[in-house]
């Protein structure tokens, strides 16, 4: 309950700071979680994973791209070391995203900060950064509402997709295997729209370079290794260009 001494601005911040407000701010992103989660459940079932394995993978990994890659590598009989390393590289961006938000949560315990970082996704990171740019404030309760809503909806969607997968023997026929690719293309387009002309040219150069690297490396090594090496090479080039 708000006290009589609180100003209008303080009351407004408390309302915008609540767990419920975090849930509300997550709602616009839920369509993406539901559609891709359903697609992953179907693809996972078609890849031979059981309902329990899909649920366990979703709860433990909680990363759409990593989960799709896991299925692709399992089907191609890739060694466990390649699967672990590939997923580690793909998810390295979470380290950078957590570093970006960490300064806003230093007043909370280490355990809570681990929780914020563990449940952070591309979408919740985008929502959090947008809120910080608008209000210059982020709170633990709001972040919990945002993260937990996204996490629970993702798990429910993947499990629902696994049930649907029992009746969809060929997900490629419906284009479900393209869901993740479509999501990343959409994210890439949105990012390119938000950068200046100088950075746009550099980003397009890097996109072209990684396509060229993948084309060349795929002739000499398995595709999962080509992805790793291409990512490392182009990321290094990007760092050098930025200096």
PDB file of C-alpha atoms in Angstrom:
ATOM      1  CA  UNK A   1       0.000   0.000   0.000  1.00  0.00           C
ATOM      2  CA  UNK A   2       1.332   3.458  -0.829  1.00  0.00           C
ATOM      3  CA  UNK A   3       1.978   5.801   2.112  1.00  0.00           C
ATOM      4  CA  UNK A   4       0.544   9.363   2.199  1.00  0.00           C
ATOM      5  CA  UNK A   5       4.057  10.824   2.049  1.00  0.00           C
ATOM      6  CA  UNK A   6       4.871   9.234  -1.288  1.00  0.00           C
ATOM      7  CA  UNK A   7       4.922  11.521  -4.278  1.00  0.00           C
ATOM      8  CA  UNK A   8       3.017  10.829  -7.476  1.00  0.00           C
ATOM      9  CA  UNK A   9       6.295   9.971  -9.173  1.00  0.00           C
ATOM     10  CA  UNK A  10       7.197   7.444  -6.450  1.00  0.00           C
ATOM     11  CA  UNK A  11       3.759   5.814  -6.643  1.00  0.00           C
ATOM     12  CA  UNK A  12       4.020   5.591 -10.418  1.00  0.00           C
ATOM     13  CA  UNK A  13       7.475   3.984 -10.128  1.00  0.00           C
ATOM     14  CA  UNK A  14       6.198   1.397  -7.634  1.00  0.00           C
ATOM     15  CA  UNK A  15       3.370   0.470 -10.026  1.00  0.00           C
ATOM     16  CA  UNK A  16       5.751   0.209 -12.982  1.00  0.00           C
ATOM     17  CA  UNK A  17       8.227  -1.666 -10.783  1.00  0.00           C
ATOM     18  CA  UNK A  18       5.963  -4.552  -9.763  1.00  0.00           C
ATOM     19  CA  UNK A  19       6.070  -8.245 -10.635  1.00  0.00           C
ATOM     20  CA  UNK A  20       2.687  -7.862 -12.365  1.00  0.00           C
ATOM     21  CA  UNK A  21       4.016  -5.052 -14.530  1.00  0.00           C
ATOM     22  CA  UNK A  22       6.872  -7.347 -15.596  1.00  0.00           C
ATOM     23  CA  UNK A  23       4.283  -9.940 -16.606  1.00  0.00           C
ATOM     24  CA  UNK A  24       2.356  -7.302 -18.600  1.00  0.00           C
ATOM     25  CA  UNK A  25       5.509  -6.067 -20.329  1.00  0.00           C
ATOM     26  CA  UNK A  26       6.303  -9.640 -21.396  1.00  0.00           C
ATOM     27  CA  UNK A  27       2.941 -10.194 -23.120  1.00  0.00           C
ATOM     28  CA  UNK A  28       3.873  -8.588 -26.497  1.00  0.00           C
ATOM     29  CA  UNK A  29       6.736 -11.095 -26.863  1.00  0.00           C
ATOM     30  CA  UNK A  30       4.688 -14.183 -26.013  1.00  0.00           C
ATOM     31  CA  UNK A  31       3.452 -14.784 -29.571  1.00  0.00           C
ATOM     32  CA  UNK A  32       7.065 -15.414 -30.580  1.00  0.00           C
ATOM     33  CA  UNK A  33       7.668 -17.795 -27.682  1.00  0.00           C
ATOM     34  CA  UNK A  34       4.478 -19.738 -28.384  1.00  0.00           C
ATOM     35  CA  UNK A  35       4.982 -20.101 -32.143  1.00  0.00           C
ATOM     36  CA  UNK A  36       8.651 -21.098 -31.936  1.00  0.00           C
ATOM     37  CA  UNK A  37       8.068 -23.291 -28.884  1.00  0.00           C
ATOM     38  CA  UNK A  38       5.349 -25.222 -30.703  1.00  0.00           C
ATOM     39  CA  UNK A  39       7.633 -25.582 -33.718  1.00  0.00           C
ATOM     40  CA  UNK A  40      10.484 -26.848 -31.560  1.00  0.00           C
ATOM     41  CA  UNK A  41       8.241 -29.407 -29.850  1.00  0.00           C
ATOM     42  CA  UNK A  42       7.155 -30.774 -33.227  1.00  0.00           C
ATOM     43  CA  UNK A  43      10.726 -30.814 -34.592  1.00  0.00           C
ATOM     44  CA  UNK A  44      12.004 -32.432 -31.389  1.00  0.00           C
ATOM     45  CA  UNK A  45       9.398 -35.190 -31.610  1.00  0.00           C
ATOM     46  CA  UNK A  46      10.224 -35.736 -35.290  1.00  0.00           C
ATOM     47  CA  UNK A  47      13.913 -35.973 -34.294  1.00  0.00           C
ATOM     48  CA  UNK A  48      13.133 -38.956 -32.107  1.00  0.00           C
ATOM     49  CA  UNK A  49      13.161 -37.219 -28.724  1.00  0.00           C
ATOM     50  CA  UNK A  50      10.610 -38.397 -26.166  1.00  0.00           C
ATOM     51  CA  UNK A  51       8.204 -36.046 -24.431  1.00  0.00           C
ATOM     52  CA  UNK A  52      10.283 -36.247 -21.258  1.00  0.00           C
ATOM     53  CA  UNK A  53      13.519 -35.493 -23.173  1.00  0.00           C
ATOM     54  CA  UNK A  54      11.930 -32.477 -24.870  1.00  0.00           C
ATOM     55  CA  UNK A  55      10.614 -31.169 -21.543  1.00  0.00           C
ATOM     56  CA  UNK A  56      13.946 -31.774 -19.787  1.00  0.00           C
ATOM     57  CA  UNK A  57      15.915 -30.125 -22.605  1.00  0.00           C
ATOM     58  CA  UNK A  58      13.565 -27.132 -22.553  1.00  0.00           C
ATOM     59  CA  UNK A  59      13.752 -26.651 -18.780  1.00  0.00           C
ATOM     60  CA  UNK A  60      17.520 -27.129 -18.641  1.00  0.00           C
ATOM     61  CA  UNK A  61      18.753 -25.347 -21.785  1.00  0.00           C
ATOM     62  CA  UNK A  62      15.988 -22.739 -22.301  1.00  0.00           C
ATOM     63  CA  UNK A  63      17.343 -21.421 -25.603  1.00  0.00           C
ATOM     64  CA  UNK A  64      15.443 -21.831 -28.859  1.00  0.00           C
ATOM     65  CA  UNK A  65      18.437 -21.714 -31.171  1.00  0.00           C
ATOM     66  CA  UNK A  66      20.435 -24.136 -28.991  1.00  0.00           C
ATOM     67  CA  UNK A  67      17.520 -26.557 -28.800  1.00  0.00           C
ATOM     68  CA  UNK A  68      17.019 -26.604 -32.583  1.00  0.00           C
ATOM     69  CA  UNK A  69      20.767 -27.037 -33.065  1.00  0.00           C
ATOM     70  CA  UNK A  70      20.743 -29.868 -30.528  1.00  0.00           C
ATOM     71  CA  UNK A  71      18.134 -31.735 -32.594  1.00  0.00           C
ATOM     72  CA  UNK A  72      20.015 -31.154 -35.842  1.00  0.00           C
ATOM     73  CA  UNK A  73      23.299 -32.380 -34.379  1.00  0.00           C
ATOM     74  CA  UNK A  74      21.676 -35.420 -32.748  1.00  0.00           C
ATOM     75  CA  UNK A  75      20.140 -36.437 -36.087  1.00  0.00           C
ATOM     76  CA  UNK A  76      23.536 -36.079 -37.798  1.00  0.00           C
ATOM     77  CA  UNK A  77      25.143 -38.275 -35.099  1.00  0.00           C
ATOM     78  CA  UNK A  78      27.542 -35.517 -34.018  1.00  0.00           C
ATOM     79  CA  UNK A  79      29.733 -36.333 -30.994  1.00  0.00           C
ATOM     80  CA  UNK A  80      28.659 -34.952 -27.581  1.00  0.00           C
ATOM     81  CA  UNK A  81      31.731 -32.715 -27.462  1.00  0.00           C
ATOM     82  CA  UNK A  82      30.684 -31.009 -30.730  1.00  0.00           C
ATOM     83  CA  UNK A  83      27.120 -30.556 -29.457  1.00  0.00           C
ATOM     84  CA  UNK A  84      28.281 -29.000 -26.177  1.00  0.00           C
ATOM     85  CA  UNK A  85      30.855 -26.738 -27.836  1.00  0.00           C
ATOM     86  CA  UNK A  86      28.446 -25.600 -30.547  1.00  0.00           C
ATOM     87  CA  UNK A  87      25.728 -24.719 -28.032  1.00  0.00           C
ATOM     88  CA  UNK A  88      28.294 -22.951 -25.858  1.00  0.00           C
ATOM     89  CA  UNK A  89      29.441 -20.787 -28.762  1.00  0.00           C
ATOM     90  CA  UNK A  90      25.895 -20.048 -29.911  1.00  0.00           C
ATOM     91  CA  UNK A  91      24.888 -18.970 -26.400  1.00  0.00           C
ATOM     92  CA  UNK A  92      27.983 -16.863 -25.665  1.00  0.00           C
ATOM     93  CA  UNK A  93      25.901 -13.788 -26.456  1.00  0.00           C
ATOM     94  CA  UNK A  94      24.045 -14.342 -23.160  1.00  0.00           C
ATOM     95  CA  UNK A  95      27.299 -13.547 -21.357  1.00  0.00           C
ATOM     96  CA  UNK A  96      27.408 -10.147 -23.036  1.00  0.00           C
ATOM     97  CA  UNK A  97      23.704  -9.479 -22.460  1.00  0.00           C
ATOM     98  CA  UNK A  98      24.034 -10.334 -18.750  1.00  0.00           C
ATOM     99  CA  UNK A  99      27.072  -8.071 -18.463  1.00  0.00           C
ATOM    100  CA  UNK A 100      25.039  -5.228 -19.957  1.00  0.00           C
ATOM    101  CA  UNK A 101      22.222  -5.541 -17.401  1.00  0.00           C
ATOM    102  CA  UNK A 102      24.337  -6.493 -14.356  1.00  0.00           C
ATOM    103  CA  UNK A 103      25.186  -2.885 -13.306  1.00  0.00           C
ATOM    104  CA  UNK A 104      21.456  -2.234 -12.751  1.00  0.00           C
ATOM    105  CA  UNK A 105      21.084  -5.099 -10.250  1.00  0.00           C
ATOM    106  CA  UNK A 106      24.146  -4.715  -8.027  1.00  0.00           C
ATOM    107  CA  UNK A 107      21.927  -4.044  -4.991  1.00  0.00           C
ATOM    108  CA  UNK A 108      20.619  -7.629  -5.140  1.00  0.00           C
ATOM    109  CA  UNK A 109      22.305 -10.817  -3.881  1.00  0.00           C
ATOM    110  CA  UNK A 110      24.528 -13.027  -6.010  1.00  0.00           C
ATOM    111  CA  UNK A 111      21.852 -15.735  -6.093  1.00  0.00           C
ATOM    112  CA  UNK A 112      19.244 -13.323  -7.456  1.00  0.00           C
ATOM    113  CA  UNK A 113      21.672 -12.007 -10.052  1.00  0.00           C
ATOM    114  CA  UNK A 114      22.384 -15.577 -11.164  1.00  0.00           C
ATOM    115  CA  UNK A 115      18.628 -16.012 -11.540  1.00  0.00           C
ATOM    116  CA  UNK A 116      18.292 -12.824 -13.614  1.00  0.00           C
ATOM    117  CA  UNK A 117      21.089 -13.947 -15.934  1.00  0.00           C
ATOM    118  CA  UNK A 118      20.002 -17.582 -16.205  1.00  0.00           C
ATOM    119  CA  UNK A 119      16.492 -16.706 -17.390  1.00  0.00           C
ATOM    120  CA  UNK A 120      17.587 -13.905 -19.703  1.00  0.00           C
ATOM    121  CA  UNK A 121      16.706 -14.345 -23.390  1.00  0.00           C
ATOM    122  CA  UNK A 122      17.083 -12.229 -26.499  1.00  0.00           C
ATOM    123  CA  UNK A 123      13.488 -11.042 -26.111  1.00  0.00           C
ATOM    124  CA  UNK A 124      13.561 -10.283 -22.357  1.00  0.00           C
ATOM    125  CA  UNK A 125      16.903  -8.532 -22.816  1.00  0.00           C
ATOM    126  CA  UNK A 126      15.315  -6.329 -25.478  1.00  0.00           C
ATOM    127  CA  UNK A 127      12.336  -5.542 -23.237  1.00  0.00           C
ATOM    128  CA  UNK A 128      14.637  -4.764 -20.268  1.00  0.00           C
ATOM    129  CA  UNK A 129      16.899  -2.485 -22.298  1.00  0.00           C
ATOM    130  CA  UNK A 130      13.867  -0.660 -23.697  1.00  0.00           C
ATOM    131  CA  UNK A 131      12.454  -0.135 -20.191  1.00  0.00           C
ATOM    132  CA  UNK A 132      15.789   1.128 -18.909  1.00  0.00           C
ATOM    133  CA  UNK A 133      16.050   3.593 -21.825  1.00  0.00           C
ATOM    134  CA  UNK A 134      12.549   4.888 -21.037  1.00  0.00           C
ATOM    135  CA  UNK A 135      12.684   5.006 -17.206  1.00  0.00           C
ATOM    136  CA  UNK A 136      16.399   4.689 -16.315  1.00  0.00           C
ATOM    137  CA  UNK A 137      15.333   2.169 -13.660  1.00  0.00           C
ATOM    138  CA  UNK A 138      15.132  -1.635 -13.423  1.00  0.00           C
ATOM    139  CA  UNK A 139      13.960  -3.611 -10.412  1.00  0.00           C
ATOM    140  CA  UNK A 140      14.253  -7.241  -9.353  1.00  0.00           C
ATOM    141  CA  UNK A 141      10.504  -7.777  -8.989  1.00  0.00           C
ATOM    142  CA  UNK A 142       9.821  -6.424 -12.472  1.00  0.00           C
ATOM    143  CA  UNK A 143      12.624  -8.571 -13.925  1.00  0.00           C
ATOM    144  CA  UNK A 144      11.268 -11.670 -12.156  1.00  0.00           C
ATOM    145  CA  UNK A 145       7.809 -11.065 -13.654  1.00  0.00           C
ATOM    146  CA  UNK A 146       9.308 -10.616 -17.112  1.00  0.00           C
ATOM    147  CA  UNK A 147      11.663 -13.606 -16.964  1.00  0.00           C
ATOM    148  CA  UNK A 148       9.351 -16.113 -15.283  1.00  0.00           C
ATOM    149  CA  UNK A 149       6.459 -15.362 -17.661  1.00  0.00           C
ATOM    150  CA  UNK A 150       8.682 -15.947 -20.682  1.00  0.00           C
ATOM    151  CA  UNK A 151      10.219 -19.093 -19.142  1.00  0.00           C
ATOM    152  CA  UNK A 152       6.915 -20.754 -18.210  1.00  0.00           C
ATOM    153  CA  UNK A 153       5.240 -19.923 -21.538  1.00  0.00           C
ATOM    154  CA  UNK A 154       8.252 -21.307 -23.408  1.00  0.00           C
ATOM    155  CA  UNK A 155       8.156 -24.583 -21.479  1.00  0.00           C
ATOM    156  CA  UNK A 156       4.399 -24.958 -21.949  1.00  0.00           C
ATOM    157  CA  UNK A 157       4.691 -24.217 -25.684  1.00  0.00           C
ATOM    158  CA  UNK A 158       7.490 -26.745 -26.238  1.00  0.00           C
ATOM    159  CA  UNK A 159       5.593 -29.469 -24.382  1.00  0.00           C
ATOM    160  CA  UNK A 160       2.399 -28.663 -26.314  1.00  0.00           C
ATOM    161  CA  UNK A 161       4.421 -28.866 -29.518  1.00  0.00           C
ATOM    162  CA  UNK A 162       5.760 -32.264 -28.468  1.00  0.00           C
ATOM    163  CA  UNK A 163       2.165 -33.500 -28.088  1.00  0.00           C
ATOM    164  CA  UNK A 164       1.282 -32.108 -31.522  1.00  0.00           C
ATOM    165  CA  UNK A 165       4.387 -33.761 -32.930  1.00  0.00           C
ATOM    166  CA  UNK A 166       2.784 -37.145 -32.423  1.00  0.00           C
ATOM    167  CA  UNK A 167       0.456 -36.303 -35.314  1.00  0.00           C
ATOM    168  CA  UNK A 168       2.929 -34.366 -37.470  1.00  0.00           C
ATOM    169  CA  UNK A 169       5.283 -36.923 -38.927  1.00  0.00           C
ATOM    170  CA  UNK A 170       6.942 -34.533 -41.387  1.00  0.00           C
ATOM    171  CA  UNK A 171       7.382 -31.013 -39.913  1.00  0.00           C
ATOM    172  CA  UNK A 172       9.361 -29.896 -42.990  1.00  0.00           C
ATOM    173  CA  UNK A 173       6.177 -30.271 -45.025  1.00  0.00           C
ATOM    174  CA  UNK A 174       4.574 -27.498 -42.941  1.00  0.00           C
ATOM    175  CA  UNK A 175       7.685 -25.348 -42.818  1.00  0.00           C
ATOM    176  CA  UNK A 176       8.024 -25.718 -39.046  1.00  0.00           C
ATOM    177  CA  UNK A 177      11.741 -26.444 -39.318  1.00  0.00           C
ATOM    178  CA  UNK A 178      12.104 -22.913 -40.746  1.00  0.00           C
ATOM    179  CA  UNK A 179      10.544 -21.204 -37.700  1.00  0.00           C
ATOM    180  CA  UNK A 180      13.827 -20.466 -35.945  1.00  0.00           C
ATOM    181  CA  UNK A 181      15.501 -19.281 -39.142  1.00  0.00           C
ATOM    182  CA  UNK A 182      12.560 -16.965 -39.776  1.00  0.00           C
ATOM    183  CA  UNK A 183      12.821 -15.581 -36.230  1.00  0.00           C
ATOM    184  CA  UNK A 184      16.533 -14.816 -36.588  1.00  0.00           C
ATOM    185  CA  UNK A 185      15.988 -13.224 -39.988  1.00  0.00           C
ATOM    186  CA  UNK A 186      13.332 -10.994 -38.433  1.00  0.00           C
ATOM    187  CA  UNK A 187      15.652 -10.093 -35.517  1.00  0.00           C
ATOM    188  CA  UNK A 188      18.471  -9.357 -37.965  1.00  0.00           C
ATOM    189  CA  UNK A 189      16.261  -7.064 -40.048  1.00  0.00           C
ATOM    190  CA  UNK A 190      15.111  -5.204 -36.920  1.00  0.00           C
ATOM    191  CA  UNK A 191      18.713  -4.754 -35.778  1.00  0.00           C
ATOM    192  CA  UNK A 192      19.829  -3.518 -39.192  1.00  0.00           C
ATOM    193  CA  UNK A 193      16.986  -0.993 -39.195  1.00  0.00           C
ATOM    194  CA  UNK A 194      18.181   0.471 -35.888  1.00  0.00           C
ATOM    195  CA  UNK A 195      21.843   1.055 -36.833  1.00  0.00           C
ATOM    196  CA  UNK A 196      23.349   4.024 -38.649  1.00  0.00           C
ATOM    197  CA  UNK A 197      24.527   3.996 -42.252  1.00  0.00           C
ATOM    198  CA  UNK A 198      28.198   3.527 -41.290  1.00  0.00           C
ATOM    199  CA  UNK A 199      27.459   0.499 -39.105  1.00  0.00           C
ATOM    200  CA  UNK A 200      24.949  -0.860 -41.620  1.00  0.00           C
ATOM    201  CA  UNK A 201      27.670  -1.167 -44.245  1.00  0.00           C
ATOM    202  CA  UNK A 202      29.974  -2.916 -41.768  1.00  0.00           C
ATOM    203  CA  UNK A 203      27.240  -5.322 -40.643  1.00  0.00           C
ATOM    204  CA  UNK A 204      26.326  -6.209 -44.219  1.00  0.00           C
ATOM    205  CA  UNK A 205      30.012  -6.833 -44.917  1.00  0.00           C
ATOM    206  CA  UNK A 206      30.204  -9.236 -41.957  1.00  0.00           C
ATOM    207  CA  UNK A 207      27.025 -11.036 -43.053  1.00  0.00           C
ATOM    208  CA  UNK A 208      28.503 -11.535 -46.503  1.00  0.00           C
ATOM    209  CA  UNK A 209      31.790 -12.679 -44.994  1.00  0.00           C
ATOM    210  CA  UNK A 210      30.190 -15.322 -42.789  1.00  0.00           C
ATOM    211  CA  UNK A 211      28.211 -16.651 -45.761  1.00  0.00           C
ATOM    212  CA  UNK A 212      31.461 -16.892 -47.738  1.00  0.00           C
ATOM    213  CA  UNK A 213      33.261 -18.611 -44.846  1.00  0.00           C
ATOM    214  CA  UNK A 214      30.463 -21.137 -44.456  1.00  0.00           C
ATOM    215  CA  UNK A 215      30.524 -21.863 -48.199  1.00  0.00           C
ATOM    216  CA  UNK A 216      34.296 -22.413 -48.225  1.00  0.00           C
ATOM    217  CA  UNK A 217      34.681 -24.285 -44.918  1.00  0.00           C
ATOM    218  CA  UNK A 218      31.786 -26.631 -45.700  1.00  0.00           C
ATOM    219  CA  UNK A 219      33.911 -28.138 -48.471  1.00  0.00           C
ATOM    220  CA  UNK A 220      36.639 -29.203 -46.038  1.00  0.00           C
ATOM    221  CA  UNK A 221      34.848 -30.081 -42.782  1.00  0.00           C
ATOM    222  CA  UNK A 222      31.461 -31.055 -41.273  1.00  0.00           C
ATOM    223  CA  UNK A 223      28.857 -28.306 -41.199  1.00  0.00           C
ATOM    224  CA  UNK A 224      28.836 -28.004 -37.389  1.00  0.00           C
ATOM    225  CA  UNK A 225      32.593 -27.300 -37.401  1.00  0.00           C
ATOM    226  CA  UNK A 226      32.165 -24.884 -40.298  1.00  0.00           C
ATOM    227  CA  UNK A 227      29.624 -22.935 -38.207  1.00  0.00           C
ATOM    228  CA  UNK A 228      32.014 -22.748 -35.257  1.00  0.00           C
ATOM    229  CA  UNK A 229      35.065 -21.677 -37.226  1.00  0.00           C
ATOM    230  CA  UNK A 230      33.111 -19.218 -39.370  1.00  0.00           C
ATOM    231  CA  UNK A 231      31.658 -17.619 -36.238  1.00  0.00           C
ATOM    232  CA  UNK A 232      35.084 -17.271 -34.599  1.00  0.00           C
ATOM    233  CA  UNK A 233      36.713 -15.885 -37.758  1.00  0.00           C
ATOM    234  CA  UNK A 234      33.997 -13.324 -38.493  1.00  0.00           C
ATOM    235  CA  UNK A 235      33.635 -12.290 -34.834  1.00  0.00           C
ATOM    236  CA  UNK A 236      37.382 -11.627 -34.759  1.00  0.00           C
ATOM    237  CA  UNK A 237      37.141  -9.584 -37.951  1.00  0.00           C
ATOM    238  CA  UNK A 238      34.251  -7.624 -36.460  1.00  0.00           C
ATOM    239  CA  UNK A 239      36.257  -6.770 -33.327  1.00  0.00           C
ATOM    240  CA  UNK A 240      39.227  -5.641 -35.420  1.00  0.00           C
ATOM    241  CA  UNK A 241      37.013  -3.455 -37.644  1.00  0.00           C
ATOM    242  CA  UNK A 242      35.401  -1.829 -34.583  1.00  0.00           C
ATOM    243  CA  UNK A 243      38.778  -0.585 -33.313  1.00  0.00           C
TER     244      UNK A 243
END
